[in-house]
Amino acid sequence: MIPGIGTLTQDTLWCFSQVKGTIEFGTTEADIISTVEFNHTGELLATGDKGGRVVIFQREQESKNQIHRRGEYNVYSTFQSHEPEFDYLKSLEIEEKINKIRWLPQQNAAYFLLSTNDKTVKLWKVSERDKRPEGYNLKDEEGRLRDPSTITTLRVPVLRPMDLMVEATPRRVFANAHTYHINSISVNSDYETYMSADDLRINLWNFEITNQSFNIVDIKPANMEELTEVITAAEFHPHHCNTFVYSSSKGTIRLCDMRASALCDRHTKFFEEPEDPSNRSFFSEIISSISDVKFSHSGRYIMTRDYLTVKVWDLNMENRPIETYQVHDYLRSKLCSLYENDCIFDKFECVWNGSDSVIMTGSYNNFFRMFDRNTKRDVTLEASRENSKPRAILKPRKVCVGGKRRKDEISVDSLDFSKKILHTAWHPSENIIAVAATNNLYIFQDKVN
């Protein structure tokens, strides 16, 4: 359990309030948020969008000790991480969209993060500068070189205060290692290596080496016509640097140990839930595809998200999950129309709270769901402009499947499938959450009396 956050109480768990007004990124498709990630302390929150930009928000220092303002975040830095490219050999456009952002633990005054699009991973250094050197001997005040013969005295350069400047510089570029689109990156607990996963392969990188990576998983068949599944997500164990998991489009999870062999094609553990024949349908394979996999902070559990459910697996039990939570089971009757409008292929993410006691994941109509693992209670909340006033309390929402609809319920036929929450993040030690609803970012905190 992480110090400072115990099991959430019944009063505070479902009583989240808006920290500040909605943060709107813009109205174009390039402004749609594609990833959200807190750093290890929760002081910074990074978002990536379809336009290849990374926006970093910093927590207000004076808000930490003020109950009503303790979750306020303001823009700290914005930079262009990736540009659109063109692969001339394959006649293929490479989107600038940021697929994932992962922070490295802070070692000094600077911050480091990894960002990736479909093909290239970049390591960025974000640092502050509030002083500038003055009084050079060989340069004048405008930076031009002086004639050495005119120098008659020797000056000692000094540092003068200046307005705070936040600089983002690319320190490493890891490219040309993926044939298919990168869907995951994960920093190892040794902080010397990280892995990147695409549809068919997982590569292991050292942060200091950009021109070489080691292929640790390769599921590409000799004949592509025999391809039956693809890798959908991958993550390192939070404490054991030799262990990682990856999920597949068949709804299975494989745990691999890099001590066993250099190429981890043979898994150490294989997690799969037997299919219920009574629920078999045309859409079974599609909705069973896992879109996200996350280790718990303790490293004991794995959480997976498929189209309709969130499942929690114990590392010591492979044959079935220990917990299954229905995210939006009312959509089971709508699968045909969801298939026709391609929504059935949406990839929802899932997150743990700091103590692994609560799970959060997104849904449609700008709804997001929370599940308390201890009390087995759940709630549906909505991120919308209607309740985006600062410190407005989020009211639980309910979806009416059939029959008479109550006043505070919404009919399943009225749900807006263009409004979806795919990306969420939870502060590592406090009840502050970030929810990305298309091109709007909402930050909520639990209400404290």
Coordinates of C-alpha atoms in Angstrom, one line a residue:
M1 CA 0.0 0.0 0.0
I2 CA 1.3 3.4 -0.9
P3 CA 1.7 5.7 2.2
G4 CA -0.8 8.5 2.3
I5 CA -3.7 6.7 0.6
G6 CA -5.6 4.0 2.4
T7 CA -8.7 2.2 1.3
L8 CA -11.2 4.7 0.0
T9 CA -14.2 5.3 2.2
Q10 CA -17.8 5.0 1.0
D11 CA -18.2 8.8 1.5
T12 CA -15.2 9.9 -0.5
L13 CA -14.9 7.3 -3.2
W14 CA -17.9 8.4 -5.3
C15 CA -17.8 12.1 -4.3
F16 CA -15.5 13.5 -6.9
S17 CA -15.5 17.2 -7.7
Q18 CA -14.2 19.3 -10.6
V19 CA -10.9 21.0 -9.8
K20 CA -11.1 23.7 -12.4
G21 CA -12.9 24.5 -15.6
T22 CA -12.5 22.2 -18.6
I23 CA -9.1 22.4 -20.3
E24 CA -9.9 22.5 -24.0
F25 CA -7.1 21.7 -26.5
G26 CA -8.9 22.9 -29.6
T27 CA -11.6 21.9 -32.0
T28 CA -9.6 20.1 -34.8
E29 CA -8.9 16.4 -35.1
A30 CA -5.2 17.1 -34.3
D31 CA -6.3 18.4 -30.8
I32 CA -7.9 15.0 -29.8
I33 CA -6.1 13.7 -26.7
S34 CA -4.5 10.3 -27.4
T35 CA -2.7 9.6 -24.1
V36 CA -2.7 10.9 -20.4
E37 CA 0.0 10.1 -17.8
F38 CA 1.0 11.3 -14.3
N39 CA 4.6 11.2 -13.4
H40 CA 5.8 9.2 -10.4
T41 CA 5.2 12.0 -7.9
G42 CA 2.0 13.2 -9.4
E43 CA 3.4 16.7 -9.6
L44 CA 3.3 16.7 -13.4
L45 CA 0.6 15.4 -15.8
A46 CA 1.5 14.9 -19.5
T47 CA -1.0 14.6 -22.4
G48 CA -0.3 13.7 -26.0
D49 CA -2.6 14.4 -28.9
K50 CA -3.2 13.4 -32.5
G51 CA -1.2 16.4 -33.7
G52 CA 2.0 15.1 -32.2
R53 CA 2.1 17.6 -29.4
V54 CA 2.9 16.9 -25.7
V55 CA 1.4 19.3 -23.1
I56 CA 2.7 19.0 -19.6
F57 CA 0.7 20.4 -16.7
Q58 CA 2.3 21.2 -13.3
R59 CA 0.5 21.1 -10.0
E60 CA 0.2 24.5 -8.3
Q61 CA 2.7 24.6 -5.4
E62 CA 0.4 26.7 -3.2
S63 CA -2.5 24.3 -3.8
K64 CA -0.9 21.4 -2.0
N65 CA -1.8 22.6 1.5
Q66 CA -5.1 24.2 0.6
I67 CA -7.9 21.6 0.6
H68 CA -10.1 23.3 -2.1
R69 CA -7.1 24.0 -4.4
R70 CA -4.9 21.0 -3.9
G71 CA -5.5 19.5 -7.3
E72 CA -5.0 22.5 -9.5
Y73 CA -2.8 22.0 -12.5
N74 CA -1.6 24.6 -15.0
V75 CA 0.2 24.4 -18.2
Y76 CA 4.0 23.9 -17.6
S77 CA 5.4 23.2 -21.1
T78 CA 4.1 22.5 -24.6
F79 CA 6.3 21.1 -27.3
Q80 CA 6.0 19.3 -30.7
S81 CA 7.2 15.7 -30.1
H82 CA 6.6 14.1 -33.5
E83 CA 6.0 15.4 -37.0
P84 CA 4.2 13.6 -39.8
E85 CA 6.6 11.5 -41.9
F86 CA 6.4 9.5 -45.1
D87 CA 7.9 6.0 -45.6
Y88 CA 9.1 6.1 -49.3
L89 CA 9.9 2.4 -49.4
K90 CA 6.4 1.4 -48.4
S91 CA 4.6 4.5 -49.7
L92 CA 3.1 4.9 -46.3
E93 CA 2.3 8.0 -44.3
I94 CA 3.4 7.9 -40.7
E95 CA 1.1 9.8 -38.4
E96 CA 2.4 12.2 -35.8
K97 CA -0.2 11.1 -33.2
I98 CA 1.3 10.3 -29.8
N99 CA 0.3 6.8 -28.9
K100 CA 1.9 6.6 -25.4
I101 CA 3.8 8.7 -22.9
R102 CA 5.8 7.1 -20.1
W103 CA 7.7 9.1 -17.4
L104 CA 11.1 8.1 -15.9
P105 CA 11.6 8.6 -12.2
Q106 CA 13.2 12.0 -11.5
Q107 CA 16.9 11.8 -10.7
N108 CA 17.9 15.5 -10.7
A109 CA 16.3 18.9 -11.4
A110 CA 15.2 17.8 -14.9
Y111 CA 12.4 15.6 -15.9
F112 CA 12.6 12.8 -18.6
L113 CA 9.8 11.2 -20.5
L114 CA 9.4 8.8 -23.4
S115 CA 6.9 9.5 -26.2
T116 CA 6.1 7.4 -29.2
N117 CA 4.1 7.5 -32.4
D118 CA 3.5 4.5 -34.7
K119 CA 7.2 4.0 -35.5
T120 CA 9.6 6.2 -33.4
V121 CA 10.2 6.5 -29.7
K122 CA 11.8 9.7 -28.3
L123 CA 13.4 10.4 -25.0
W124 CA 12.7 14.0 -23.9
K125 CA 14.4 16.1 -21.3
V126 CA 12.3 18.9 -19.7
S127 CA 14.3 21.4 -17.7
E128 CA 14.0 24.9 -16.3
R129 CA 16.2 27.9 -16.8
D130 CA 15.9 31.0 -14.8
K131 CA 19.4 32.4 -15.1
R132 CA 21.5 33.5 -18.0
P133 CA 25.3 34.0 -18.2
E134 CA 26.7 37.5 -18.9
G135 CA 30.1 39.0 -19.1
Y136 CA 31.9 36.8 -21.7
N137 CA 35.4 37.8 -22.7
L138 CA 35.4 36.6 -26.3
K139 CA 31.8 37.6 -27.0
D140 CA 30.0 40.9 -26.8
E141 CA 26.5 41.3 -25.3
E142 CA 24.8 40.3 -28.6
G143 CA 26.8 37.1 -28.8
R144 CA 29.2 38.2 -31.6
L145 CA 32.8 37.2 -31.4
R146 CA 35.2 40.0 -30.3
D147 CA 38.6 40.8 -31.8
P148 CA 41.1 39.3 -29.2
S149 CA 43.4 42.3 -29.8
T150 CA 40.8 44.6 -28.4
I151 CA 40.5 42.7 -25.1
T152 CA 42.5 44.6 -22.4
T153 CA 40.9 43.2 -19.3
L154 CA 39.7 39.8 -18.1
R155 CA 36.2 39.5 -16.9
V156 CA 34.6 36.8 -14.8
P157 CA 31.2 35.7 -16.3
V158 CA 28.3 35.9 -14.0
L159 CA 24.8 34.5 -13.9
R160 CA 21.9 37.0 -14.0
P161 CA 18.3 36.2 -13.2
M162 CA 15.8 35.9 -16.1
D163 CA 12.2 34.9 -16.6
L164 CA 11.6 31.2 -16.0
M165 CA 12.0 29.3 -19.2
V166 CA 11.0 25.6 -19.6
E167 CA 12.9 23.8 -22.3
A168 CA 12.1 20.5 -23.9
T169 CA 15.0 18.9 -25.8
P170 CA 15.1 15.4 -27.5
R171 CA 18.0 13.5 -25.9
R172 CA 17.5 10.2 -27.8
V173 CA 15.6 9.0 -30.8
F174 CA 14.9 5.3 -31.1
A175 CA 13.8 4.6 -34.7
N176 CA 13.7 2.0 -37.5
A177 CA 13.0 -1.0 -35.3
H178 CA 9.3 -1.6 -35.8
T179 CA 7.7 -2.8 -39.0
Y180 CA 4.2 -2.5 -37.5
H181 CA 2.5 0.2 -35.4
I182 CA 3.8 0.6 -31.8
N183 CA 1.0 0.2 -29.3
S184 CA 2.9 0.1 -26.0
I185 CA 6.0 1.3 -24.3
S186 CA 7.0 0.4 -20.8
V187 CA 10.0 1.5 -18.6
N188 CA 11.7 -1.3 -16.8
S189 CA 12.2 -1.2 -13.0
D190 CA 16.0 -1.1 -13.5
Y191 CA 15.5 2.3 -15.2
E192 CA 18.2 1.3 -17.7
T193 CA 16.0 -0.3 -20.3
Y194 CA 12.5 -0.1 -21.7
M195 CA 10.4 -2.1 -24.2
S196 CA 8.3 -1.1 -27.2
A197 CA 5.6 -3.4 -28.6
D198 CA 3.9 -3.5 -32.0
D199 CA 1.4 -5.9 -33.4
L200 CA 3.8 -8.8 -33.8
R201 CA 7.0 -8.0 -32.0
I202 CA 8.4 -6.6 -28.7
N203 CA 11.8 -5.0 -28.6
L204 CA 14.0 -4.3 -25.6
W205 CA 16.0 -1.1 -25.6
N206 CA 18.8 0.4 -23.5
F207 CA 18.4 4.2 -22.9
E208 CA 22.0 4.8 -24.0
I209 CA 21.8 2.9 -27.3
T210 CA 19.7 4.2 -30.1
N211 CA 20.9 2.1 -33.0
Q212 CA 20.3 -1.3 -31.6
S213 CA 17.5 -3.1 -29.8
F214 CA 16.9 -6.7 -28.8
N215 CA 13.9 -8.6 -30.1
I216 CA 12.4 -10.4 -27.1
V217 CA 9.0 -11.5 -28.5
D218 CA 8.2 -12.4 -32.1
I219 CA 4.9 -14.0 -32.9
K220 CA 5.0 -13.3 -36.7
P221 CA 4.3 -16.6 -38.5
A222 CA 6.3 -17.7 -41.5
N223 CA 3.2 -17.4 -43.6
M224 CA 1.1 -14.3 -42.8
E225 CA -2.0 -16.1 -43.9
E226 CA -1.6 -18.2 -40.8
L227 CA -1.8 -15.1 -38.5
T228 CA -4.5 -15.6 -35.9
E229 CA -3.7 -13.0 -33.2
V230 CA -1.7 -9.8 -32.6
I231 CA -0.1 -8.2 -29.6
T232 CA -2.4 -5.5 -28.2
A233 CA -0.5 -4.2 -25.1
A234 CA 2.6 -5.0 -23.0
E235 CA 4.0 -3.9 -19.6
F236 CA 7.0 -4.6 -17.3
H237 CA 6.5 -5.8 -13.8
P238 CA 6.8 -2.8 -11.4
H239 CA 9.5 -4.5 -9.2
H240 CA 11.0 -7.5 -11.1
C241 CA 13.1 -6.3 -14.0
N242 CA 13.1 -9.7 -15.7
T243 CA 9.3 -10.1 -15.9
F244 CA 6.8 -8.6 -18.3
V245 CA 3.3 -9.4 -19.6
Y246 CA 1.7 -8.9 -23.0
S247 CA -1.9 -9.3 -24.1
S248 CA -3.4 -10.5 -27.4
S249 CA -6.4 -9.9 -29.6
K250 CA -7.6 -13.4 -28.6
G251 CA -8.2 -12.3 -25.0
T252 CA -5.1 -14.1 -23.5
I253 CA -2.3 -12.8 -21.4
R254 CA 1.3 -14.2 -21.4
L255 CA 3.7 -13.7 -18.6
C256 CA 7.4 -13.9 -19.7
D257 CA 10.6 -14.2 -17.8
M258 CA 13.7 -12.9 -19.6
R259 CA 16.0 -15.1 -17.4
A260 CA 14.6 -18.2 -19.1
S261 CA 15.8 -17.3 -22.6
A262 CA 16.8 -14.4 -24.8
L263 CA 13.8 -14.8 -27.0
C264 CA 10.6 -15.1 -24.9
D265 CA 8.4 -16.8 -27.4
R266 CA 7.7 -19.4 -24.8
H267 CA 5.7 -17.9 -22.0
T268 CA 6.1 -18.7 -18.3
K269 CA 2.4 -18.3 -17.5
F270 CA -0.6 -18.2 -19.7
F271 CA -3.8 -16.5 -18.5
E272 CA -7.0 -17.3 -20.3
E273 CA -10.7 -17.6 -19.2
P274 CA -12.7 -20.4 -20.8
E275 CA -15.4 -19.1 -23.0
D276 CA -19.0 -19.6 -22.0
P277 CA -20.7 -21.4 -24.9
S278 CA -24.0 -19.7 -24.1
N279 CA -22.5 -16.3 -24.8
R280 CA -21.0 -17.3 -28.1
S281 CA -21.8 -14.9 -30.9
F282 CA -20.5 -13.4 -34.2
F283 CA -18.8 -10.7 -32.1
S284 CA -17.2 -12.9 -29.4
E285 CA -13.7 -12.7 -30.8
I286 CA -13.8 -8.9 -31.3
I287 CA -15.1 -8.1 -27.9
S288 CA -12.7 -10.5 -26.2
S289 CA -9.7 -8.7 -27.6
I290 CA -7.7 -7.0 -24.7
S291 CA -7.1 -3.3 -25.3
D292 CA -5.0 -2.6 -22.1
V293 CA -3.0 -4.5 -19.5
K294 CA -1.7 -3.1 -16.3
F295 CA 0.2 -4.5 -13.3
S296 CA -1.0 -3.4 -9.9
H297 CA 1.4 -1.2 -7.9
S298 CA 2.1 -4.2 -5.7
G299 CA 2.9 -6.4 -8.6
R300 CA 0.6 -9.2 -7.4
Y301 CA -2.2 -8.6 -9.8
I302 CA -2.8 -7.9 -13.5
M303 CA -5.7 -5.9 -14.8
T304 CA -7.0 -6.2 -18.3
R305 CA -9.7 -4.3 -20.2
D306 CA -11.7 -5.8 -23.1
Y307 CA -14.6 -4.2 -24.8
L308 CA -17.3 -4.9 -22.2
T309 CA -15.4 -5.8 -19.0
V310 CA -12.4 -5.2 -16.7
K311 CA -10.8 -8.3 -15.2
V312 CA -8.3 -8.7 -12.4
W313 CA -6.0 -11.7 -12.5
D314 CA -3.9 -13.1 -9.7
L315 CA -0.4 -14.0 -10.9
N316 CA -0.7 -17.3 -9.1
M317 CA -4.0 -18.3 -10.9
E318 CA -4.0 -18.7 -14.6
N319 CA -7.3 -20.4 -15.4
R320 CA -9.7 -17.6 -14.6
P321 CA -9.7 -14.0 -13.3
I322 CA -10.4 -13.5 -9.6
E323 CA -12.6 -10.4 -10.4
T324 CA -14.7 -9.4 -13.3
Y325 CA -16.4 -6.0 -13.6
Q326 CA -19.1 -5.2 -16.2
V327 CA -18.3 -1.8 -17.7
H328 CA -21.3 -1.3 -20.0
D329 CA -23.1 -4.7 -20.3
Y330 CA -26.1 -2.8 -21.6
L331 CA -24.3 -2.5 -24.9
R332 CA -24.4 -6.2 -25.5
S333 CA -27.7 -5.8 -27.4
K334 CA -26.1 -3.0 -29.5
L335 CA -23.1 -4.8 -30.8
C336 CA -24.4 -5.0 -34.3
S337 CA -24.7 -1.2 -34.7
L338 CA -21.4 -0.7 -32.8
Y339 CA -19.8 -3.0 -35.4
E340 CA -21.3 -1.0 -38.3
N341 CA -20.0 2.3 -36.9
D342 CA -16.6 0.8 -36.0
C343 CA -17.0 1.7 -32.3
I344 CA -16.6 -2.0 -31.4
F345 CA -12.9 -1.6 -32.2
D346 CA -12.4 1.3 -29.7
K347 CA -9.5 0.6 -27.4
F348 CA -10.3 1.6 -23.8
E349 CA -7.6 1.9 -21.2
C350 CA -7.9 1.1 -17.4
V351 CA -6.0 2.4 -14.3
W352 CA -5.5 1.5 -10.7
N353 CA -5.7 4.0 -7.8
G354 CA -2.6 4.3 -5.7
S355 CA -3.5 1.5 -3.3
D356 CA -4.8 -0.9 -5.9
S357 CA -8.2 -0.8 -4.2
V358 CA -10.2 1.0 -6.9
I359 CA -10.2 0.6 -10.7
M360 CA -11.2 3.2 -13.2
T361 CA -12.0 2.9 -17.0
G362 CA -13.9 4.8 -19.6
S363 CA -17.1 4.3 -21.6
Y364 CA -19.3 6.1 -24.1
N365 CA -21.3 9.3 -23.7
N366 CA -18.3 10.8 -21.8
F367 CA -19.1 8.3 -18.9
F368 CA -16.3 6.7 -16.9
R369 CA -16.7 3.9 -14.4
M370 CA -15.1 3.2 -11.0
F371 CA -15.1 -0.1 -9.2
D372 CA -14.2 -0.5 -5.5
R373 CA -12.6 -3.9 -5.1
N374 CA -13.2 -4.1 -1.3
T375 CA -16.9 -3.1 -1.1
K376 CA -17.8 -4.3 -4.6
R377 CA -19.6 -1.0 -5.2
D378 CA -19.4 0.7 -8.6
V379 CA -20.4 4.1 -10.0
T380 CA -20.8 5.8 -13.4
L381 CA -19.7 9.4 -13.5
E382 CA -19.8 11.9 -16.4
A383 CA -17.2 14.3 -17.7
S384 CA -19.1 17.1 -19.4
R385 CA -19.2 20.8 -19.7
E386 CA -22.5 20.9 -17.8
N387 CA -20.7 20.0 -14.5
S388 CA -17.4 21.6 -15.3
K389 CA -17.8 24.4 -12.8
P390 CA -14.9 24.4 -10.3
R391 CA -15.7 22.2 -7.3
A392 CA -19.0 21.0 -8.7
I393 CA -19.9 17.6 -7.4
L394 CA -20.2 14.8 -9.9
K395 CA -23.5 13.1 -9.7
P396 CA -23.7 9.4 -10.4
R397 CA -25.3 8.5 -13.7
K398 CA -27.5 5.5 -14.5
V399 CA -28.3 4.0 -17.9
C400 CA -31.8 2.7 -18.4
V401 CA -31.9 -0.5 -20.6
G402 CA -35.6 -0.9 -21.0
G403 CA -39.0 -0.3 -19.5
K404 CA -39.9 2.9 -17.7
R405 CA -37.1 5.5 -17.5
R406 CA -36.6 7.4 -14.3
K407 CA -36.0 11.2 -14.3
D408 CA -32.3 10.9 -13.5
E409 CA -31.6 8.0 -15.9
I410 CA -30.5 8.1 -19.5
S411 CA -31.8 5.6 -22.1
V412 CA -29.3 3.3 -23.8
D413 CA -30.7 4.5 -27.1
S414 CA -29.7 8.1 -26.2
L415 CA -26.0 7.4 -25.6
D416 CA -23.7 9.4 -27.8
F417 CA -21.0 7.0 -29.1
S418 CA -18.9 9.8 -30.6
K419 CA -18.2 11.0 -27.0
K420 CA -15.9 8.4 -25.5
I421 CA -13.4 8.3 -22.7
L422 CA -10.5 6.1 -23.9
H423 CA -7.7 7.5 -21.8
T424 CA -7.6 8.1 -18.0
A425 CA -4.9 8.5 -15.3
W426 CA -4.9 8.4 -11.5
H427 CA -2.5 10.3 -9.3
P428 CA 0.0 7.8 -7.8
S429 CA -0.7 8.7 -4.1
E430 CA -3.9 10.9 -4.0
N431 CA -7.4 10.8 -5.2
I432 CA -6.9 13.0 -8.2
I433 CA -7.9 11.7 -11.6
A434 CA -7.4 13.0 -15.1
V435 CA -10.0 12.1 -17.8
A436 CA -9.5 12.8 -21.5
A437 CA -12.8 13.2 -23.3
T438 CA -11.9 13.7 -27.0
N439 CA -10.2 17.1 -27.0
N440 CA -11.1 18.1 -23.5
L441 CA -9.1 17.3 -20.3
Y442 CA -11.0 17.0 -17.0
I443 CA -9.2 16.9 -13.7
F444 CA -11.2 15.8 -10.6
Q445 CA -10.4 15.3 -7.0
D446 CA -12.3 13.6 -4.2
K447 CA -14.4 16.0 -2.1
V448 CA -12.9 16.7 1.3
N449 CA -15.2 18.2 4.0

